[in-house]
PDB file of C-alpha atoms in Angstrom:
ATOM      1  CA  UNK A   1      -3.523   0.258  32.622  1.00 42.00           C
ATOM      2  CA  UNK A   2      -5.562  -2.236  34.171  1.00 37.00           C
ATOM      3  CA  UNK A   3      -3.333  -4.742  36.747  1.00 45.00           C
ATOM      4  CA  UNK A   4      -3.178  -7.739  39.351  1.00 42.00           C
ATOM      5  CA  UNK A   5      -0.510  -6.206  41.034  1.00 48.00           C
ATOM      6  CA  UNK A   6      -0.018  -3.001  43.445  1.00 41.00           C
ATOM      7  CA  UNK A   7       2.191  -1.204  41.985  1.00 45.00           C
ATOM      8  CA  UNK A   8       4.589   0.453  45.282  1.00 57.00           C
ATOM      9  CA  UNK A   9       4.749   3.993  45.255  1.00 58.00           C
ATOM     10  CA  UNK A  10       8.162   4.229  44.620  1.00 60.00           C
ATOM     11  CA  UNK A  11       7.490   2.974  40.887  1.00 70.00           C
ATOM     12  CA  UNK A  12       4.595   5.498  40.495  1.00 76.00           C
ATOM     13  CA  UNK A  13       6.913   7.888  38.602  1.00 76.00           C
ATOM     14  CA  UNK A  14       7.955   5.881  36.412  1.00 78.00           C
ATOM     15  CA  UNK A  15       4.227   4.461  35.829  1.00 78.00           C
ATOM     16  CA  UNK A  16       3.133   7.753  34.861  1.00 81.00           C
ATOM     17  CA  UNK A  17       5.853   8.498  32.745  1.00 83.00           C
ATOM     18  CA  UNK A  18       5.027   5.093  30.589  1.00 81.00           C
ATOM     19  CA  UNK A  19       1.606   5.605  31.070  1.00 81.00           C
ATOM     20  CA  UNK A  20       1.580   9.378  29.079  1.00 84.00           C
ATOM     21  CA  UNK A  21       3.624   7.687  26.566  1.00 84.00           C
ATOM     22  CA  UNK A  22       0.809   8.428  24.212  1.00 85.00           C
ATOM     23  CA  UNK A  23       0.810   9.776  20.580  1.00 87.00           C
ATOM     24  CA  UNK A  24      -0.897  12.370  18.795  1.00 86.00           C
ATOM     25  CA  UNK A  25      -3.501   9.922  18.771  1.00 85.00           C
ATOM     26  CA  UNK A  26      -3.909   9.324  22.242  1.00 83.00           C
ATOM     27  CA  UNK A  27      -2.286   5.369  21.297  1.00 82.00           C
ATOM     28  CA  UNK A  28       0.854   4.316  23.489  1.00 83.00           C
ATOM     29  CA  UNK A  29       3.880   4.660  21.466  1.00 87.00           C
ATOM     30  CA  UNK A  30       7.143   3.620  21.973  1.00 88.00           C
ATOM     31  CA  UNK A  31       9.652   5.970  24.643  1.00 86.00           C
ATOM     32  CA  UNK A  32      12.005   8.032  23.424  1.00 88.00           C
ATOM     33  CA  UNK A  33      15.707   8.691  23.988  1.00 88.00           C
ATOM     34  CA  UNK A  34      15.435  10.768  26.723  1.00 88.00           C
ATOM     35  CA  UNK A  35      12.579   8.552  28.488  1.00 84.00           C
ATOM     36  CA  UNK A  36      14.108   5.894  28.403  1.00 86.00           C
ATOM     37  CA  UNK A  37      17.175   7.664  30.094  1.00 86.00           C
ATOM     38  CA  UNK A  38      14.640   8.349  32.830  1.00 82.00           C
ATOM     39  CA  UNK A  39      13.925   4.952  33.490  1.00 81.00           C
ATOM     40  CA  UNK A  40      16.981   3.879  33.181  1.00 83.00           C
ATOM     41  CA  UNK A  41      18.558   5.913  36.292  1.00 80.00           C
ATOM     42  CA  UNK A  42      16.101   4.323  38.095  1.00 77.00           C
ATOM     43  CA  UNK A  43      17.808   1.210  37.631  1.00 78.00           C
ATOM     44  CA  UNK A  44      20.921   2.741  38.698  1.00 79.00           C
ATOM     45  CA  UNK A  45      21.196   1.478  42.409  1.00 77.00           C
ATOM     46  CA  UNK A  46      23.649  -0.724  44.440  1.00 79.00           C
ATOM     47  CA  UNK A  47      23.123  -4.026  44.995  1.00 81.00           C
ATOM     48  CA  UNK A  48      21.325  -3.424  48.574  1.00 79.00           C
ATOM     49  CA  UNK A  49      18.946  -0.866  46.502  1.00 77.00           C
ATOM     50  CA  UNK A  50      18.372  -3.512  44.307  1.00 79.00           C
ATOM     51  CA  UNK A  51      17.400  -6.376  46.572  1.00 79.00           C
ATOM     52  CA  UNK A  52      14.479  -3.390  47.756  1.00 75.00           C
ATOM     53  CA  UNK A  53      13.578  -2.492  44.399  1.00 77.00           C
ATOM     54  CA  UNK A  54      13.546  -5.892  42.558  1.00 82.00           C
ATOM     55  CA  UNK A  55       9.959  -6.866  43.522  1.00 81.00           C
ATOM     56  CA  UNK A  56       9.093  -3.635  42.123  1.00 79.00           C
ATOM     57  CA  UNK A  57      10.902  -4.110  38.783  1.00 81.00           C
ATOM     58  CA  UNK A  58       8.967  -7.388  38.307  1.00 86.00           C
ATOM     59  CA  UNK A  59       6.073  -6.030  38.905  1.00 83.00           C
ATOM     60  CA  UNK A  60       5.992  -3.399  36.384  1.00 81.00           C
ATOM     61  CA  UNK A  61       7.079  -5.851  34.186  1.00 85.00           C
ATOM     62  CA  UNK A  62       4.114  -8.335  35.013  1.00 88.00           C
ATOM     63  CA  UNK A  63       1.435  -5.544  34.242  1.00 84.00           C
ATOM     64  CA  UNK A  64       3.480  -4.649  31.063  1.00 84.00           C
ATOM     65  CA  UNK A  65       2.611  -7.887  29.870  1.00 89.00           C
ATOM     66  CA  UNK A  66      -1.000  -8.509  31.393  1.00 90.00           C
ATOM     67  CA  UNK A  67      -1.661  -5.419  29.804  1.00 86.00           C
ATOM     68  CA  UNK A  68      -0.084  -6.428  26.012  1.00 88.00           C
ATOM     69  CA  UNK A  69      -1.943 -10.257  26.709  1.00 92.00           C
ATOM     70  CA  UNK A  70      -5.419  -8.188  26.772  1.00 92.00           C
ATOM     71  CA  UNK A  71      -4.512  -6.025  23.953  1.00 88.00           C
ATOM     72  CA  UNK A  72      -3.989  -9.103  22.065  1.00 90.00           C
ATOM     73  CA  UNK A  73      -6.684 -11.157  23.303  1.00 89.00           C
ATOM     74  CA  UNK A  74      -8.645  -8.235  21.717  1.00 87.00           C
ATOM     75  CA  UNK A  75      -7.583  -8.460  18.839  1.00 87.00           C
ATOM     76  CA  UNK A  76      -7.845 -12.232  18.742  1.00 87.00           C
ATOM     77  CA  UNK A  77     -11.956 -11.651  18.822  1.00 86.00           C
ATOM     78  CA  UNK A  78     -11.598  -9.706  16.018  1.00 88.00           C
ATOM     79  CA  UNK A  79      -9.714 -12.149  13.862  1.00 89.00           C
ATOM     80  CA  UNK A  80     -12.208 -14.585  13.258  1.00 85.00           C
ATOM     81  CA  UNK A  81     -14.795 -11.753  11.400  1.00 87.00           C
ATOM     82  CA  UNK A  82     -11.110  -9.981   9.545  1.00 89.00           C
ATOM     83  CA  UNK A  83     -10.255 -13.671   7.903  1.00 90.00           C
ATOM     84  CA  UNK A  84     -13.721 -13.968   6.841  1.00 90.00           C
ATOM     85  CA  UNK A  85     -13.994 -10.457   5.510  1.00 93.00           C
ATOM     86  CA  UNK A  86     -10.259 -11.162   3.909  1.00 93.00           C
ATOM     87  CA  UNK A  87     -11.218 -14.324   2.498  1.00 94.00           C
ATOM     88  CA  UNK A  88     -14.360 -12.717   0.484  1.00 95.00           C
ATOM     89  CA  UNK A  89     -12.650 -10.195  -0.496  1.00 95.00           C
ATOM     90  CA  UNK A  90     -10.270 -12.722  -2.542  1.00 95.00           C
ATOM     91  CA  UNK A  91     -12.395 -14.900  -3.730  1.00 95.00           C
ATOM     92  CA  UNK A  92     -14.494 -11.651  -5.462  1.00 95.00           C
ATOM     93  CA  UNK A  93     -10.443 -10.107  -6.842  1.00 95.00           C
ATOM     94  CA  UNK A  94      -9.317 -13.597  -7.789  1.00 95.00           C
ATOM     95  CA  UNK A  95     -12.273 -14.121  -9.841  1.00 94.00           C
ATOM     96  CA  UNK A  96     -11.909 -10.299 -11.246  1.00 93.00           C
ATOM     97  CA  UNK A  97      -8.479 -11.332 -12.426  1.00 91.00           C
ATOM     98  CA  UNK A  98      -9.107 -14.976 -13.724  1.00 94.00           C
ATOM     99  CA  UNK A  99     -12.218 -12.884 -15.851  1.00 93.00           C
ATOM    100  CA  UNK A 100      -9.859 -10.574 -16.851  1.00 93.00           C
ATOM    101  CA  UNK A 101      -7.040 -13.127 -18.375  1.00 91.00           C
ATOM    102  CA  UNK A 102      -9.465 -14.955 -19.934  1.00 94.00           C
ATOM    103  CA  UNK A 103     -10.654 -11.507 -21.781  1.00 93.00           C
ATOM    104  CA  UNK A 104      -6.741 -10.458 -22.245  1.00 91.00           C
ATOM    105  CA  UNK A 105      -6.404 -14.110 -24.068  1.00 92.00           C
ATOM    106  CA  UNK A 106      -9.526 -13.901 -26.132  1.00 93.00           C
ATOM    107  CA  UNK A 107      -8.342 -10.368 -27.602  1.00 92.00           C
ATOM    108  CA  UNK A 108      -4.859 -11.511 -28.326  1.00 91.00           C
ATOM    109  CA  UNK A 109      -6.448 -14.984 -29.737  1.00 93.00           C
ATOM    110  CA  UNK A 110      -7.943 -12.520 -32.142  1.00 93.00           C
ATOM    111  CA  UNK A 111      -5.440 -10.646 -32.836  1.00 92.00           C
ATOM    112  CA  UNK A 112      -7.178  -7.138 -31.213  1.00 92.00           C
ATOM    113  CA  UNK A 113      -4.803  -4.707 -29.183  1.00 88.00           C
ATOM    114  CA  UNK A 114      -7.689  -2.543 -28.460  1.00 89.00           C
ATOM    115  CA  UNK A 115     -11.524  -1.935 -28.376  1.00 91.00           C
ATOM    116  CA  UNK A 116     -13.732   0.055 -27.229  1.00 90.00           C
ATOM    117  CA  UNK A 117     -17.225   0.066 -26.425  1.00 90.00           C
ATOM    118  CA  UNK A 118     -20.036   2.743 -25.087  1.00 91.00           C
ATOM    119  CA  UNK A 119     -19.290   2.117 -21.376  1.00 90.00           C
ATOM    120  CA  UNK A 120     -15.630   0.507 -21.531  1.00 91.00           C
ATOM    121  CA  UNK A 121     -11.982   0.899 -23.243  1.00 90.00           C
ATOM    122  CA  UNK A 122      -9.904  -2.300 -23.242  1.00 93.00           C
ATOM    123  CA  UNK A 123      -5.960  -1.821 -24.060  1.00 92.00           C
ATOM    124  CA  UNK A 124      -3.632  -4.503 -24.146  1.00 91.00           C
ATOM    125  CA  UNK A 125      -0.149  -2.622 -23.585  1.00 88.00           C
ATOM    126  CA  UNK A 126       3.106  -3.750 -22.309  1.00 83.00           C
ATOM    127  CA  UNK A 127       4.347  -3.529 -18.505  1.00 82.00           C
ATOM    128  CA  UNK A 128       7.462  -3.937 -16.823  1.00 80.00           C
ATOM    129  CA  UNK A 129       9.337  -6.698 -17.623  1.00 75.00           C
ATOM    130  CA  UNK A 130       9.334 -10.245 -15.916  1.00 76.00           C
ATOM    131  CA  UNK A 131      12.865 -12.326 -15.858  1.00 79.00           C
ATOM    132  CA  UNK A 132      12.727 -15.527 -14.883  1.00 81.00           C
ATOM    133  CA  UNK A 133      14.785 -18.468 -14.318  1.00 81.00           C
ATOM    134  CA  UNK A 134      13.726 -21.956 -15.758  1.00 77.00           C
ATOM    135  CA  UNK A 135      12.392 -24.446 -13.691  1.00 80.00           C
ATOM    136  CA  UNK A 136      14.957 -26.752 -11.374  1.00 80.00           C
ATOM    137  CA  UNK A 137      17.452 -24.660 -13.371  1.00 79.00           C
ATOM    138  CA  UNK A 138      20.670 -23.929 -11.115  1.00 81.00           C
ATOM    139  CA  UNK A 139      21.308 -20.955 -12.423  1.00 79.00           C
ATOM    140  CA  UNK A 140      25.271 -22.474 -13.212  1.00 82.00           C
ATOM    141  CA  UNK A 141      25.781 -20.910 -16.254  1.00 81.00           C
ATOM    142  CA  UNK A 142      24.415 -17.492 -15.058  1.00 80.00           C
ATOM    143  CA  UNK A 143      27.365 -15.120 -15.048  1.00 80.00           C
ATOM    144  CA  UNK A 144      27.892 -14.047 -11.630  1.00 80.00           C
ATOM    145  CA  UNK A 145      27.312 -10.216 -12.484  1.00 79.00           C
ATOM    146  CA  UNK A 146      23.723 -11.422 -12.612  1.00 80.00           C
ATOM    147  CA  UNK A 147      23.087 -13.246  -9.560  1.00 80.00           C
ATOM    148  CA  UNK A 148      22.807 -11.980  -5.838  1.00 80.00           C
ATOM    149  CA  UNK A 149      24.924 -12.511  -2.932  1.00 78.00           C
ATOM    150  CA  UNK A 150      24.625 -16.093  -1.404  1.00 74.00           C
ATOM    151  CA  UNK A 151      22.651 -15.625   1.747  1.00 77.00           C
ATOM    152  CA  UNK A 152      24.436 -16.945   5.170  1.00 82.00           C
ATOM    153  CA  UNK A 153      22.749 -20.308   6.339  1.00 84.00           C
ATOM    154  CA  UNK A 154      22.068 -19.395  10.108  1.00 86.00           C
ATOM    155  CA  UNK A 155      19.988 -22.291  10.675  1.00 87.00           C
ATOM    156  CA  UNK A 156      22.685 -24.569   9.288  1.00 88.00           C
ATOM    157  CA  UNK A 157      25.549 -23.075  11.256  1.00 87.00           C
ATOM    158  CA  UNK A 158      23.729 -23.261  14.646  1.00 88.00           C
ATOM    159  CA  UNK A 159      23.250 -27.212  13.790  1.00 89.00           C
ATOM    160  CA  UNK A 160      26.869 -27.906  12.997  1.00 89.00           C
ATOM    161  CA  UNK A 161      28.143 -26.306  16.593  1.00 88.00           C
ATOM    162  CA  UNK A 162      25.151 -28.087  18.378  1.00 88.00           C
ATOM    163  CA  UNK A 163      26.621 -31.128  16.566  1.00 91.00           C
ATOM    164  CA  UNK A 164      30.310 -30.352  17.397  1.00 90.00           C
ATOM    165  CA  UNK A 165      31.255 -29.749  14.042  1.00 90.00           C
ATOM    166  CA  UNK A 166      31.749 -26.079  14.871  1.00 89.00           C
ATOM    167  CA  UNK A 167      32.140 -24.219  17.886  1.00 88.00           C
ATOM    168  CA  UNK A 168      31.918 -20.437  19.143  1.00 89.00           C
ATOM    169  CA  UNK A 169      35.188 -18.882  20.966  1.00 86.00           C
ATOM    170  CA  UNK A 170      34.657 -17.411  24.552  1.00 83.00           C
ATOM    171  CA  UNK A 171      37.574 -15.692  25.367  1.00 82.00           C
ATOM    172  CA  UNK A 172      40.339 -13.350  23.904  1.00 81.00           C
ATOM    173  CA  UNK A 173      40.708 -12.554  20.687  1.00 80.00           C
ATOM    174  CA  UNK A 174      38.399 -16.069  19.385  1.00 83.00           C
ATOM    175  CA  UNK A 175      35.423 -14.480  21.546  1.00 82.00           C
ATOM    176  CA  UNK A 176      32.776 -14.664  19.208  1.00 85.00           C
ATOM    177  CA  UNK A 177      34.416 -16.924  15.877  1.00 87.00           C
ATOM    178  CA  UNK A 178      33.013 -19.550  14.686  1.00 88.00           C
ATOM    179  CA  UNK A 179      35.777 -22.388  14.537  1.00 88.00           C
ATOM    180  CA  UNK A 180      35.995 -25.466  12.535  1.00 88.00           C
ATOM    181  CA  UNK A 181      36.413 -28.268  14.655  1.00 89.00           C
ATOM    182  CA  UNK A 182      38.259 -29.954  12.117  1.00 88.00           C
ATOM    183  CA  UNK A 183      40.612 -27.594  10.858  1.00 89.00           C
ATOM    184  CA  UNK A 184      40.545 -25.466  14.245  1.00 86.00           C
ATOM    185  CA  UNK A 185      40.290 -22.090  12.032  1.00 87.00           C
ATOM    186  CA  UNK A 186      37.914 -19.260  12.155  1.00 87.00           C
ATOM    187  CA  UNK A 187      35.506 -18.773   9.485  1.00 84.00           C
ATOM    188  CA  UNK A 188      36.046 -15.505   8.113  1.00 84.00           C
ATOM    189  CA  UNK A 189      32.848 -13.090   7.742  1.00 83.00           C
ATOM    190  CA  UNK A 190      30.636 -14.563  10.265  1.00 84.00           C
ATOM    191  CA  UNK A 191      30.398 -14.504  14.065  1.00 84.00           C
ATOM    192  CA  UNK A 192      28.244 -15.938  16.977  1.00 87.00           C
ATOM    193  CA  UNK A 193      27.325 -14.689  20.573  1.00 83.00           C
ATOM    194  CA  UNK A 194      24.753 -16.785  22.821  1.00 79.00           C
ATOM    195  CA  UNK A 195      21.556 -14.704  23.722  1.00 80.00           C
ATOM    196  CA  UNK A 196      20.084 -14.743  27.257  1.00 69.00           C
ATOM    197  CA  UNK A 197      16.659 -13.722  28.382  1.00 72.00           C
ATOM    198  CA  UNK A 198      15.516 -12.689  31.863  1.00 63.00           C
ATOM    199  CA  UNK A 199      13.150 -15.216  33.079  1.00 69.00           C
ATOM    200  CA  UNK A 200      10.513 -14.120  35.233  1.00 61.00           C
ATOM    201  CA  UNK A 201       8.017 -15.930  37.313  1.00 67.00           C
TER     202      UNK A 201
END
């Protein structure tokens, strides 16, 4: 792994141990239970131990990241010549399968389920069915046996408590409800925690 920063020599264990992280492949692959144990004890220290160590916890973590930026940044060269690639590609199955209706129609205009020729068989048959609902239809009349679960609204909950319509409980037994402002009750089925991120610079 290529890096800006020394890494101490107290980190050089746990270095290797990411670095041979390899599959059958020879690719890095994710760490498994007990690796991840390994590294883990090495976070086990007091708070002196800590102040010692904490340079060389963000350091690791810096070349972690260099190291995923170039990985990326190499497959960002590559992107440009895949969408191209991708994009031909379309064009030449779009225009297989526009050919192809137009054939299907013809056939069925004509009333012919099947022909064949010296080089090619052509077979209209059925496949698996396609249920639809009509167009700005809201499904009302559906009977519920036939429709899915409503989904939860995340994006709409998160703007009522930033609006003070709703808000999360912190402590005891509301630690994690949503709560109508209004009403000052819990809604049932759903709860909220606030996510943090370590920040480094």
């Amino acid at each position: 792994m290529s890096s800006l920063y020394a890494i101490t020599q107290d980190m050089e264990a746990v270095f290797k141990l990411v670095q041979n992280a390899v599959d059958e492949d020879g690719n890095p692959r994710e760490l498994n239970e007990e690796e991840c144990q390994i590294i883990q004890e090495w976070f086990n220290v007091t708070k002196e131990e800590f102040q010692n160590k904490v340079d060389s916890y963000c350091k690791f973590i810096k070349n972690c990241k260099i190291h995923a930026e170039n990985i990326d940044n190499e497959r960002k060269t590559y992107k440009a010549e895949l969408d191209r690639l991708a994009a031909r590609a379309k064009v030449q199955t779009n225009t297989a399968e526009r050919l192809q209706n137009m054939l299907k129609m013809c056939m069925e205009t004509l009333g012919i389920d099947k022909t064949k020729t010296e080089l090619f068989s052509c077979t209209i048959q059925n496949t698996q069915m396609n249920v639809k609902p009509y167009v700005g239809d809201d499904l009302g009349h559906v009977p519920e046996c036939y429709l899915k679960p409503r989904e939860l609204d995340t994006l709409a909950i998160k703007a009522d408590i930033k609006a003070g319509k709703l808000r999360v409980g912190t402590d005891g037994l509301e630690r994690g409800k949503v709560i109508d402002e209004i009403t000052g009750e819990a809604i049932q089925g759903i709860y909220a925690t606030q996510g943090t991120a370590l920040v480094i610079r």
